[in-house]
Amino acid sequence: MLRRTGRGHSRQAARSVLRTRLLLQFAELPMANAATSARPAAAHLLLLGEPRLLLADGSAHALERKDAALLALLAVDGATPRGKAASLLWPDVDDDAARNNLRQRLHRLRKRAARDVAVSANDVLRLADDVVHDLTGLQARLADDAATGSGDLLGTFDYEDCDDLNEWIAIAREQWRAARRNALAEIASRLETEGHIALALQYAERLVTDDPLLEHAHRRLMRLHYLRGDRAAALAAFARCREVLVRHLKAQPARETLELARLVEASGALPVPVAPPRPVAVLRPPRLVGRDTDWRLLQQAWEQERIALVVGEPGIGKTRLLTDFASAQQAVLITGARPGDARVPYALLARLLRAALQWQTLAFEPWVRHELARLLPELGAAPSDRLEPVRLQRAAADAISSWQQAGLQAIVIDDLHFADDASLEAVLTLIGAERGATWRWLLGVRANEQPTQLAEWRRLADPEVFVEVQLAPLDAAAIEALLESLALPDFAPRVWAEPLARHTGGNPLFILET
């Protein structure tokens, strides 16, 4: 949480960490934990739109402004010290009075619900185990229903009388909207790729409605209408996009949007046929081909306990090689950076640590758990003191060592070109600190998009402990083998291997798309 320091840079650092925690929390919060899913919920907390508490008997209770804020804090941040919660809700009174107010609030909530909604242990508050809320499982719920997850966090409640709480809620609302936009865009993209155009349109429409200023969302809507053969709807979507941009941003559509509009206009009134869904074998070939030499290099690096970096152009097969190789080993953790991570400090590091927690939950030293809680809400309340990168890196290194001692053999991190600077610095520090017996790192990055930190690390790396695997394009023989593995009906791999080699330059992704 935020604290008053009087120094702009400290407050900015705290705000940055808070944004990171909230974005990761909303994006990756599971539907329910094992303990909760084992029994029905006794209460359902609705925090989107008008805050309400639904009880198992079917009754619904509207939540007062500060009651709703308290429960939202526990739902998003997890376990929170009572003193911190009290000071956020009542900043203008002394600590004793604030704690007394909190105690009365909790008593009234318990009396209204005829049960504990929040429980306390060791002066730390958390939601009761059988209380669920509507902020969990966003991606899965949206996949089932494009209309779910509507409304703003805590509705229209205002908290301007509580400065730090007001700032926390403003950022939480912003990050909730961002997580919802990201989920909608990801689902729409997947459905479009799979050929489910009509269903993808539902998510594209929802995304445009959620944020009319997202030009890429308007462009997706245009494209989907065009793919359905509805030229008029595609042009109407373009007109809507242009009108919104001019009115709110005093800007014209980008070149990509204009080019798509010209394509739609030139298409005439004839419907555009929708391509059938791709065969499953084309979406993921059943076996890896043309990478025997690269596999042997990875195997040698594994046996010699060396760091391996797989490098290649987009679509060349870095991810397939890394994941197939890792799957052939024992006790390997696979994770990676994602598009958009560069804007979220410690996004990759938090994802790596969370994946390790899912592999095996360990009991860390209190200071390690306390420090990692800055990124992982499931470990407890976030520290209120200023983040120190070196201390956070030490805590991560201590945690990685614990997983190593528990049997984890290696970590695979793909797509480092998407990584945020803070995570990349931490990961490279971890690699230097944690390399040792029975411990290995396998990394993947695009050849021409390597971050400066990684390029400098490569330049200084000891050749005795580091091996680089440069993926080359597939030759005609490998392309023929790839085509044969697809087992496509009425298709002659030998006839098409040479033309595809010339047309695609041997890039596996381009081959499959062609």
Short mmCIF file of C-alpha atoms in Angstrom, two decimals:
data_model
loop_
_atom_site.label_atom_id
_atom_site.label_comp_id
_atom_site.label_asym_id
_atom_site.label_seq_id
_atom_site.Cartn_x
_atom_site.Cartn_y
_atom_site.Cartn_z
CA MET A 1 0.00 0.00 0.00
CA LEU A 2 0.99 3.62 -0.30
CA ARG A 3 2.44 5.67 2.49
CA ARG A 4 3.07 9.38 2.90
CA THR A 5 6.80 10.10 2.51
CA GLY A 6 6.96 13.66 1.25
CA ARG A 7 9.31 12.52 -1.51
CA GLY A 8 7.97 12.27 -5.05
CA HIS A 9 10.24 9.47 -6.18
CA SER A 10 9.31 7.25 -3.23
CA ARG A 11 5.62 7.75 -3.87
CA GLN A 12 6.11 7.09 -7.57
CA ALA A 13 7.98 3.85 -6.82
CA ALA A 14 5.22 2.74 -4.47
CA ARG A 15 2.60 3.56 -7.09
CA SER A 16 4.50 1.58 -9.72
CA VAL A 17 4.69 -1.50 -7.49
CA LEU A 18 1.00 -1.14 -6.59
CA ARG A 19 0.03 -1.01 -10.27
CA THR A 20 2.09 -4.14 -10.91
CA ARG A 21 0.51 -6.09 -8.05
CA LEU A 22 -3.01 -5.15 -9.05
CA LEU A 23 -2.53 -5.91 -12.75
CA LEU A 24 -1.02 -9.32 -12.02
CA GLN A 25 -3.69 -10.02 -9.41
CA PHE A 26 -6.60 -9.28 -11.74
CA ALA A 27 -4.99 -11.05 -14.73
CA GLU A 28 -4.00 -14.28 -13.00
CA LEU A 29 -6.28 -14.71 -9.94
CA PRO A 30 -7.66 -18.29 -10.08
CA MET A 31 -11.35 -19.12 -9.97
CA ALA A 32 -11.01 -20.46 -6.41
CA ASN A 33 -8.45 -22.10 -4.22
CA ALA A 34 -8.60 -25.77 -3.36
CA ALA A 35 -10.01 -25.18 0.10
CA THR A 36 -12.83 -22.99 -1.21
CA SER A 37 -13.76 -25.20 -4.15
CA ALA A 38 -14.18 -28.19 -1.87
CA ARG A 39 -17.36 -26.75 -0.34
CA PRO A 40 -20.12 -24.37 -1.45
CA ALA A 41 -19.71 -20.67 -0.76
CA ALA A 42 -21.61 -19.30 2.21
CA ALA A 43 -21.50 -15.76 0.80
CA HIS A 44 -20.85 -14.19 -2.58
CA LEU A 45 -19.28 -10.74 -2.58
CA LEU A 46 -20.20 -8.57 -5.57
CA LEU A 47 -17.68 -5.75 -6.01
CA LEU A 48 -18.41 -4.80 -9.63
CA GLY A 49 -21.15 -2.23 -10.02
CA GLU A 50 -23.24 -1.71 -6.90
CA PRO A 51 -21.38 -3.57 -4.10
CA ARG A 52 -23.55 -6.24 -2.49
CA LEU A 53 -23.25 -9.31 -0.33
CA LEU A 54 -25.29 -12.33 -1.42
CA LEU A 55 -25.90 -14.98 1.24
CA ALA A 56 -26.56 -18.69 0.83
CA ASP A 57 -30.21 -18.21 1.88
CA GLY A 58 -30.76 -16.02 -1.19
CA SER A 59 -30.85 -12.69 0.62
CA ALA A 60 -28.89 -9.71 -0.76
CA HIS A 61 -27.43 -6.87 1.30
CA ALA A 62 -26.18 -3.59 -0.13
CA LEU A 63 -22.76 -2.64 1.24
CA GLU A 64 -22.00 0.74 2.77
CA ARG A 65 -19.17 2.69 1.13
CA LYS A 66 -16.39 1.89 3.62
CA ASP A 67 -17.57 -1.68 4.18
CA ALA A 68 -17.30 -2.22 0.43
CA ALA A 69 -13.82 -0.65 0.33
CA LEU A 70 -12.61 -2.86 3.18
CA LEU A 71 -13.87 -6.05 1.51
CA ALA A 72 -12.45 -4.98 -1.84
CA LEU A 73 -9.06 -4.44 -0.19
CA LEU A 74 -9.14 -7.97 1.24
CA ALA A 75 -10.36 -9.46 -2.05
CA VAL A 76 -7.64 -7.81 -4.16
CA ASP A 77 -4.66 -7.59 -1.79
CA GLY A 78 -5.41 -10.66 0.28
CA ALA A 79 -4.38 -10.79 3.95
CA THR A 80 -3.95 -7.24 5.26
CA PRO A 81 -2.77 -6.00 8.69
CA ARG A 82 -5.64 -4.56 10.71
CA GLY A 83 -3.67 -1.39 11.41
CA LYS A 84 -3.11 -0.74 7.72
CA ALA A 85 -6.78 -1.29 6.85
CA ALA A 86 -7.88 1.00 9.68
CA SER A 87 -5.51 3.81 8.71
CA LEU A 88 -6.64 3.67 5.06
CA LEU A 89 -10.33 3.86 5.96
CA TRP A 90 -9.97 6.46 8.72
CA PRO A 91 -6.85 8.54 7.96
CA ASP A 92 -7.89 11.58 10.00
CA VAL A 93 -8.16 9.93 13.42
CA ASP A 94 -5.54 8.40 15.72
CA ASP A 95 -4.64 4.71 15.51
CA ASP A 96 -6.73 3.63 18.48
CA ALA A 97 -9.86 5.36 17.17
CA ALA A 98 -9.32 3.94 13.68
CA ARG A 99 -8.94 0.41 15.05
CA ASN A 100 -12.09 0.85 17.13
CA ASN A 101 -14.00 2.01 14.02
CA LEU A 102 -12.73 -1.06 12.16
CA ARG A 103 -13.80 -3.36 14.97
CA GLN A 104 -17.32 -1.87 14.91
CA ARG A 105 -17.52 -2.25 11.12
CA LEU A 106 -16.58 -5.89 11.31
CA HIS A 107 -19.11 -6.48 14.10
CA ARG A 108 -21.91 -4.90 12.01
CA LEU A 109 -20.93 -6.96 8.96
CA ARG A 110 -20.97 -10.14 11.04
CA LYS A 111 -24.36 -9.27 12.52
CA ARG A 112 -25.89 -8.44 9.12
CA ALA A 113 -24.58 -11.60 7.45
CA ALA A 114 -25.11 -13.80 10.52
CA ARG A 115 -21.60 -15.13 9.94
CA ASP A 116 -17.99 -13.98 9.61
CA VAL A 117 -17.30 -12.29 6.26
CA ALA A 118 -13.75 -11.37 7.28
CA VAL A 119 -11.65 -13.20 9.86
CA SER A 120 -8.62 -12.10 11.84
CA ALA A 121 -5.54 -13.95 13.04
CA ASN A 122 -2.31 -12.49 14.41
CA ASP A 123 -3.71 -8.99 13.83
CA VAL A 124 -4.13 -9.70 10.10
CA LEU A 125 -7.50 -9.57 8.31
CA ARG A 126 -8.59 -11.73 5.39
CA LEU A 127 -11.82 -12.84 3.77
CA ALA A 128 -13.36 -15.96 5.26
CA ASP A 129 -12.55 -19.15 3.35
CA ASP A 130 -16.12 -19.70 2.17
CA VAL A 131 -16.61 -16.15 0.87
CA VAL A 132 -16.13 -15.84 -2.90
CA HIS A 133 -16.13 -12.67 -4.98
CA ASP A 134 -16.67 -11.60 -8.58
CA LEU A 135 -13.08 -10.48 -9.28
CA THR A 136 -11.75 -14.03 -9.59
CA GLY A 137 -11.31 -16.11 -12.74
CA LEU A 138 -11.85 -13.24 -15.16
CA GLN A 139 -10.42 -15.00 -18.21
CA ALA A 140 -12.36 -18.21 -17.65
CA ARG A 141 -15.63 -16.43 -16.92
CA LEU A 142 -15.33 -14.23 -20.00
CA ALA A 143 -14.60 -17.29 -22.13
CA ASP A 144 -17.96 -18.68 -21.01
CA ASP A 145 -19.89 -15.42 -21.36
CA ALA A 146 -18.77 -12.31 -23.27
CA ALA A 147 -21.08 -10.13 -21.15
CA THR A 148 -19.74 -11.10 -17.73
CA GLY A 149 -17.45 -8.96 -15.58
CA SER A 150 -19.24 -5.71 -16.40
CA GLY A 151 -19.30 -2.69 -14.15
CA ASP A 152 -16.58 -0.74 -12.41
CA LEU A 153 -14.88 -1.79 -9.19
CA LEU A 154 -16.98 -0.45 -6.27
CA GLY A 155 -19.38 1.15 -8.72
CA THR A 156 -19.70 4.91 -8.29
CA PHE A 157 -18.54 5.10 -4.67
CA ASP A 158 -16.25 8.07 -4.01
CA TYR A 159 -13.35 8.08 -1.54
CA GLU A 160 -11.86 11.56 -1.88
CA ASP A 161 -11.96 11.98 1.90
CA CYS A 162 -9.36 9.18 2.27
CA ASP A 163 -6.30 10.13 0.20
CA ASP A 164 -4.34 6.86 0.19
CA LEU A 165 -7.45 4.71 -0.09
CA ASN A 166 -8.72 6.90 -2.92
CA GLU A 167 -5.44 6.42 -4.80
CA TRP A 168 -5.48 2.67 -4.23
CA ILE A 169 -9.05 2.42 -5.54
CA ALA A 170 -8.29 4.63 -8.56
CA ILE A 171 -5.37 2.38 -9.55
CA ALA A 172 -7.34 -0.79 -8.80
CA ARG A 173 -10.19 0.42 -11.02
CA GLU A 174 -7.77 1.28 -13.81
CA GLN A 175 -6.03 -2.09 -13.62
CA TRP A 176 -9.31 -3.99 -13.43
CA ARG A 177 -10.40 -2.29 -16.65
CA ALA A 178 -7.00 -3.07 -18.22
CA ALA A 179 -7.20 -6.74 -17.21
CA ARG A 180 -10.71 -6.97 -18.67
CA ARG A 181 -9.60 -5.33 -21.95
CA ASN A 182 -6.62 -7.67 -22.23
CA ALA A 183 -8.80 -10.73 -21.62
CA LEU A 184 -11.39 -9.63 -24.19
CA ALA A 185 -8.71 -8.95 -26.81
CA GLU A 186 -6.98 -12.29 -26.15
CA ILE A 187 -10.22 -14.29 -26.41
CA ALA A 188 -11.29 -12.44 -29.58
CA SER A 189 -7.89 -13.07 -31.16
CA ARG A 190 -8.01 -16.79 -30.32
CA LEU A 191 -11.53 -17.19 -31.69
CA GLU A 192 -10.59 -15.37 -34.89
CA THR A 193 -7.55 -17.62 -35.35
CA GLU A 194 -9.74 -20.69 -34.86
CA GLY A 195 -12.22 -19.43 -37.45
CA HIS A 196 -15.08 -18.69 -35.01
CA ILE A 197 -15.79 -15.27 -36.53
CA ALA A 198 -19.34 -14.76 -35.25
CA LEU A 199 -18.32 -15.55 -31.68
CA ALA A 200 -15.19 -13.38 -31.97
CA LEU A 201 -17.45 -10.48 -32.99
CA GLN A 202 -19.21 -10.61 -29.62
CA TYR A 203 -15.93 -10.04 -27.79
CA ALA A 204 -14.76 -7.38 -30.25
CA GLU A 205 -18.02 -5.46 -29.79
CA ARG A 206 -17.69 -5.71 -26.01
CA LEU A 207 -14.11 -4.41 -26.20
CA VAL A 208 -15.12 -1.39 -28.30
CA THR A 209 -17.98 -0.67 -25.91
CA ASP A 210 -15.68 -0.96 -22.89
CA ASP A 211 -13.12 1.45 -24.31
CA PRO A 212 -14.17 3.34 -27.47
CA LEU A 213 -10.73 5.00 -27.73
CA LEU A 214 -8.92 1.73 -28.52
CA GLU A 215 -8.28 2.03 -32.24
CA HIS A 216 -6.99 -1.54 -32.50
CA ALA A 217 -10.36 -2.73 -31.12
CA HIS A 218 -12.24 -0.81 -33.83
CA ARG A 219 -9.88 -2.27 -36.42
CA ARG A 220 -10.53 -5.81 -35.18
CA LEU A 221 -14.27 -5.16 -35.44
CA MET A 222 -13.85 -3.94 -39.02
CA ARG A 223 -11.80 -6.99 -39.93
CA LEU A 224 -14.24 -9.46 -38.41
CA HIS A 225 -17.22 -7.91 -40.21
CA TYR A 226 -15.21 -8.05 -43.43
CA LEU A 227 -14.37 -11.73 -42.85
CA ARG A 228 -18.06 -12.46 -42.41
CA GLY A 229 -18.74 -10.76 -45.73
CA ASP A 230 -20.66 -7.88 -44.13
CA ARG A 231 -19.10 -4.95 -46.00
CA ALA A 232 -21.68 -2.43 -44.74
CA ALA A 233 -21.05 -3.32 -41.09
CA ALA A 234 -17.27 -3.10 -41.61
CA LEU A 235 -17.59 0.39 -43.12
CA ALA A 236 -19.98 1.43 -40.33
CA ALA A 237 -17.39 0.28 -37.78
CA PHE A 238 -14.78 2.41 -39.55
CA ALA A 239 -17.05 5.46 -39.54
CA ARG A 240 -17.66 4.98 -35.82
CA CYS A 241 -13.90 4.67 -35.18
CA ARG A 242 -13.11 7.85 -37.11
CA GLU A 243 -15.88 9.82 -35.40
CA VAL A 244 -14.72 8.77 -31.90
CA LEU A 245 -11.05 9.58 -32.61
CA VAL A 246 -11.82 13.00 -34.07
CA ARG A 247 -14.26 13.97 -31.33
CA HIS A 248 -12.25 12.79 -28.32
CA LEU A 249 -8.63 12.84 -29.46
CA LYS A 250 -8.71 15.35 -32.34
CA ALA A 251 -6.89 12.70 -34.39
CA GLN A 252 -7.41 10.79 -37.62
CA PRO A 253 -7.29 6.97 -37.82
CA ALA A 254 -3.85 5.39 -38.22
CA ARG A 255 -2.54 4.26 -41.59
CA GLU A 256 -3.28 0.60 -40.84
CA THR A 257 -6.92 1.44 -40.13
CA LEU A 258 -7.21 3.54 -43.30
CA GLU A 259 -5.67 0.77 -45.40
CA LEU A 260 -8.16 -1.73 -44.01
CA ALA A 261 -11.02 0.66 -44.78
CA ARG A 262 -9.78 1.04 -48.38
CA LEU A 263 -9.63 -2.76 -48.70
CA VAL A 264 -13.22 -3.05 -47.49
CA GLU A 265 -14.40 -0.31 -49.85
CA ALA A 266 -12.62 -1.93 -52.80
CA SER A 267 -14.18 -5.30 -52.05
CA GLY A 268 -17.57 -4.28 -53.42
CA ALA A 269 -20.80 -5.65 -52.08
CA LEU A 270 -19.89 -9.30 -52.68
CA PRO A 271 -19.50 -11.40 -49.54
CA VAL A 272 -16.01 -12.47 -48.58
CA PRO A 273 -15.79 -16.22 -47.95
CA VAL A 274 -14.56 -17.18 -44.52
CA ALA A 275 -11.63 -19.56 -44.59
CA PRO A 276 -12.39 -22.91 -42.94
CA PRO A 277 -10.64 -23.66 -39.63
CA ARG A 278 -7.08 -24.84 -40.03
CA PRO A 279 -6.40 -28.54 -39.50
CA VAL A 280 -5.14 -29.26 -35.98
CA ALA A 281 -1.87 -30.60 -37.39
CA VAL A 282 -1.17 -27.23 -39.02
CA LEU A 283 -1.85 -25.35 -35.77
CA ARG A 284 0.70 -27.58 -34.03
CA PRO A 285 2.67 -30.12 -36.09
CA PRO A 286 2.74 -33.51 -34.35
CA ARG A 287 6.55 -33.68 -34.18
CA LEU A 288 9.57 -31.41 -34.21
CA VAL A 289 11.57 -31.67 -37.44
CA GLY A 290 14.83 -30.22 -38.68
CA ARG A 291 16.18 -29.47 -35.20
CA ASP A 292 18.34 -32.54 -34.47
CA THR A 293 21.57 -30.52 -34.27
CA ASP A 294 19.97 -27.84 -32.07
CA TRP A 295 18.53 -30.53 -29.79
CA ARG A 296 21.98 -32.07 -29.38
CA LEU A 297 23.42 -28.68 -28.42
CA LEU A 298 20.73 -28.28 -25.76
CA GLN A 299 21.36 -31.81 -24.53
CA GLN A 300 25.09 -31.12 -24.21
CA ALA A 301 24.39 -27.89 -22.35
CA TRP A 302 22.04 -29.80 -20.04
CA GLU A 303 24.58 -32.52 -19.30
CA GLN A 304 27.36 -29.97 -18.74
CA GLU A 305 25.09 -27.76 -16.57
CA ARG A 306 25.60 -24.78 -18.85
CA ILE A 307 23.24 -21.87 -19.53
CA ALA A 308 21.55 -22.22 -22.93
CA LEU A 309 20.19 -19.31 -24.98
CA VAL A 310 18.04 -20.17 -28.02
CA VAL A 311 18.04 -17.33 -30.56
CA GLY A 312 16.20 -16.92 -33.85
CA GLU A 313 13.86 -14.81 -35.94
CA PRO A 314 10.10 -14.70 -35.16
CA GLY A 315 8.37 -17.92 -36.16
CA ILE A 316 11.58 -19.95 -36.44
CA GLY A 317 10.53 -22.37 -33.68
CA LYS A 318 12.27 -21.23 -30.48
CA THR A 319 9.25 -21.92 -28.28
CA ARG A 320 8.57 -25.35 -29.80
CA LEU A 321 12.20 -26.44 -29.37
CA LEU A 322 12.40 -25.18 -25.77
CA THR A 323 9.08 -26.66 -24.66
CA ASP A 324 9.65 -30.02 -26.37
CA PHE A 325 13.13 -30.29 -24.89
CA ALA A 326 11.93 -29.27 -21.41
CA SER A 327 9.07 -31.77 -21.58
CA ALA A 328 11.62 -34.53 -22.18
CA GLN A 329 13.38 -33.70 -18.89
CA GLN A 330 12.33 -34.01 -15.26
CA ALA A 331 11.32 -31.22 -12.84
CA VAL A 332 11.55 -28.31 -15.28
CA LEU A 333 9.63 -25.05 -14.85
CA ILE A 334 8.48 -23.35 -18.08
CA THR A 335 7.42 -19.71 -18.20
CA GLY A 336 8.00 -16.66 -20.37
CA ALA A 337 7.48 -12.97 -20.94
CA ARG A 338 4.37 -11.73 -22.75
CA PRO A 339 3.50 -8.79 -24.98
CA GLY A 340 2.83 -5.78 -22.74
CA ASP A 341 5.16 -6.91 -19.95
CA ALA A 342 7.60 -4.10 -20.76
CA ARG A 343 5.08 -1.60 -19.32
CA VAL A 344 4.64 -3.50 -16.03
CA PRO A 345 7.67 -3.58 -13.70
CA TYR A 346 8.44 -7.09 -12.38
CA ALA A 347 5.68 -8.70 -14.49
CA LEU A 348 7.95 -11.54 -15.66
CA LEU A 349 9.55 -12.08 -12.24
CA ALA A 350 6.13 -12.33 -10.60
CA ARG A 351 4.99 -14.84 -13.24
CA LEU A 352 8.14 -16.92 -12.71
CA LEU A 353 7.74 -16.98 -8.93
CA ARG A 354 4.03 -17.78 -9.16
CA ALA A 355 4.75 -20.69 -11.53
CA ALA A 356 7.31 -22.01 -9.04
CA LEU A 357 4.76 -21.71 -6.22
CA GLN A 358 2.30 -23.76 -8.27
CA TRP A 359 5.02 -26.37 -8.87
CA GLN A 360 5.61 -26.68 -5.12
CA THR A 361 4.59 -24.50 -2.18
CA LEU A 362 7.44 -24.00 0.28
CA ALA A 363 7.81 -22.39 3.69
CA PHE A 364 10.13 -19.42 3.20
CA GLU A 365 11.94 -17.43 5.84
CA PRO A 366 9.69 -14.60 7.08
CA TRP A 367 11.75 -11.84 5.45
CA VAL A 368 11.70 -13.67 2.08
CA ARG A 369 7.94 -14.20 2.20
CA HIS A 370 7.46 -10.59 3.31
CA GLU A 371 9.54 -9.27 0.39
CA LEU A 372 8.01 -11.50 -2.28
CA ALA A 373 4.53 -10.46 -1.15
CA ARG A 374 5.21 -7.21 -3.01
CA LEU A 375 4.63 -9.19 -6.22
CA LEU A 376 2.58 -12.17 -5.03
CA PRO A 377 -0.57 -11.21 -3.08
CA GLU A 378 -1.14 -14.86 -2.18
CA LEU A 379 1.88 -14.67 0.12
CA GLY A 380 0.29 -12.03 2.33
CA ALA A 381 -0.02 -8.28 2.71
CA ALA A 382 2.44 -6.18 0.73
CA PRO A 383 5.09 -4.34 2.77
CA SER A 384 4.44 -0.64 3.18
CA ASP A 385 8.09 0.33 3.10
CA ARG A 386 9.90 1.41 -0.05
CA LEU A 387 10.86 -1.29 -2.55
CA GLU A 388 14.61 -1.94 -2.71
CA PRO A 389 15.47 -3.87 -5.93
CA VAL A 390 18.58 -5.50 -4.43
CA ARG A 391 16.66 -6.83 -1.44
CA LEU A 392 13.86 -8.10 -3.69
CA GLN A 393 16.43 -9.87 -5.88
CA ARG A 394 18.03 -11.45 -2.79
CA ALA A 395 14.62 -12.72 -1.68
CA ALA A 396 13.95 -14.17 -5.15
CA ALA A 397 17.38 -15.82 -5.18
CA ASP A 398 16.72 -17.35 -1.74
CA ALA A 399 13.35 -18.67 -2.96
CA ILE A 400 14.87 -20.14 -6.14
CA SER A 401 17.53 -21.87 -4.02
CA SER A 402 14.78 -23.40 -1.89
CA TRP A 403 13.02 -24.79 -4.98
CA GLN A 404 16.36 -26.10 -6.24
CA GLN A 405 16.88 -27.96 -2.97
CA ALA A 406 13.34 -29.32 -3.29
CA GLY A 407 14.26 -30.98 -6.59
CA LEU A 408 13.62 -28.39 -9.33
CA GLN A 409 16.22 -29.05 -12.03
CA ALA A 410 15.85 -26.15 -14.46
CA ILE A 411 13.93 -23.03 -15.43
CA VAL A 412 12.94 -22.24 -19.01
CA ILE A 413 12.14 -18.59 -19.78
CA ASP A 414 10.92 -17.89 -23.30
CA ASP A 415 10.37 -14.62 -25.21
CA LEU A 416 12.81 -12.47 -23.23
CA HIS A 417 12.40 -9.75 -25.87
CA PHE A 418 9.03 -8.95 -24.21
CA ALA A 419 10.48 -8.77 -20.68
CA ASP A 420 10.32 -5.65 -18.53
CA ASP A 421 13.68 -4.15 -17.52
CA ALA A 422 13.25 -4.77 -13.80
CA SER A 423 12.48 -8.46 -14.29
CA LEU A 424 15.28 -8.92 -16.81
CA GLU A 425 17.80 -7.42 -14.39
CA ALA A 426 16.51 -9.69 -11.62
CA VAL A 427 16.57 -12.82 -13.83
CA LEU A 428 20.13 -12.19 -15.02
CA THR A 429 21.15 -11.65 -11.39
CA LEU A 430 19.46 -14.92 -10.44
CA ILE A 431 21.27 -16.75 -13.22
CA GLY A 432 24.58 -15.54 -11.88
CA ALA A 433 23.67 -16.32 -8.27
CA GLU A 434 21.92 -19.67 -8.65
CA ARG A 435 23.92 -21.54 -11.27
CA GLY A 436 25.37 -24.63 -9.69
CA ALA A 437 25.24 -28.41 -9.42
CA THR A 438 22.08 -29.94 -10.92
CA TRP A 439 20.80 -26.46 -11.85
CA ARG A 440 20.20 -25.15 -15.36
CA TRP A 441 18.66 -22.19 -17.20
CA LEU A 442 17.25 -22.33 -20.75
CA LEU A 443 16.32 -19.00 -22.35
CA GLY A 444 14.68 -17.94 -25.61
CA VAL A 445 14.80 -14.58 -27.42
CA ARG A 446 14.25 -13.13 -30.90
CA ALA A 447 17.49 -12.48 -32.76
CA ASN A 448 16.91 -8.85 -33.70
CA GLU A 449 14.90 -7.78 -30.63
CA GLN A 450 17.25 -8.57 -27.78
CA PRO A 451 17.08 -6.14 -24.85
CA THR A 452 20.25 -4.16 -24.18
CA GLN A 453 20.75 -5.82 -20.79
CA LEU A 454 20.63 -9.28 -22.34
CA ALA A 455 22.99 -8.32 -25.19
CA GLU A 456 25.52 -6.97 -22.69
CA TRP A 457 25.18 -10.09 -20.54
CA ARG A 458 25.82 -12.26 -23.60
CA ARG A 459 28.89 -10.23 -24.47
CA LEU A 460 30.39 -10.72 -21.01
CA ALA A 461 29.23 -14.32 -20.44
CA ASP A 462 31.87 -16.91 -19.71
CA PRO A 463 32.00 -19.32 -22.70
CA GLU A 464 32.62 -22.14 -20.25
CA VAL A 465 29.16 -21.76 -18.71
CA PHE A 466 27.15 -20.42 -21.63
CA VAL A 467 26.07 -21.85 -24.98
CA GLU A 468 24.09 -20.07 -27.69
CA VAL A 469 21.86 -22.04 -30.05
CA GLN A 470 21.17 -20.09 -33.25
CA LEU A 471 18.14 -21.53 -35.07
CA ALA A 472 18.53 -21.56 -38.84
CA PRO A 473 15.70 -21.74 -41.43
CA LEU A 474 14.57 -25.21 -42.50
CA ASP A 475 16.02 -26.54 -45.75
CA ALA A 476 13.93 -28.25 -48.42
CA ALA A 477 14.46 -31.73 -46.93
CA ALA A 478 13.31 -30.58 -43.48
CA ILE A 479 10.33 -28.78 -45.03
CA GLU A 480 9.33 -31.98 -46.82
CA ALA A 481 9.56 -33.88 -43.53
CA LEU A 482 7.45 -31.19 -41.83
CA LEU A 483 4.79 -31.38 -44.54
CA GLU A 484 4.71 -35.18 -44.36
CA SER A 485 4.14 -35.02 -40.59
CA LEU A 486 0.95 -32.99 -41.18
CA ALA A 487 -0.68 -35.88 -43.09
CA LEU A 488 -2.87 -33.49 -45.11
CA PRO A 489 -5.24 -35.18 -47.57
CA ASP A 490 -4.58 -34.71 -51.31
CA PHE A 491 -1.30 -32.93 -50.64
CA ALA A 492 2.11 -33.83 -52.11
CA PRO A 493 4.92 -32.78 -49.70
CA ARG A 494 7.70 -33.51 -52.17
CA VAL A 495 6.13 -31.27 -54.82
CA TRP A 496 5.63 -28.36 -52.44
CA ALA A 497 8.88 -28.49 -50.43
CA GLU A 498 11.07 -26.52 -52.85
CA PRO A 499 8.47 -23.83 -53.71
CA LEU A 500 7.74 -23.30 -50.01
CA ALA A 501 11.46 -23.02 -49.23
CA ARG A 502 11.76 -20.22 -51.80
CA HIS A 503 8.52 -18.50 -50.79
CA THR A 504 8.97 -18.56 -47.00
CA GLY A 505 12.74 -18.63 -46.57
CA GLY A 506 12.39 -21.81 -44.52
CA ASN A 507 10.57 -20.16 -41.60
CA PRO A 508 8.31 -22.84 -40.03
CA LEU A 509 5.56 -20.37 -39.06
CA PHE A 510 5.42 -18.91 -42.57
CA ILE A 511 5.39 -22.42 -44.04
CA LEU A 512 2.38 -23.42 -41.92
CA GLU A 513 0.54 -20.16 -42.62
CA THR A 514 1.14 -20.57 -46.35
#
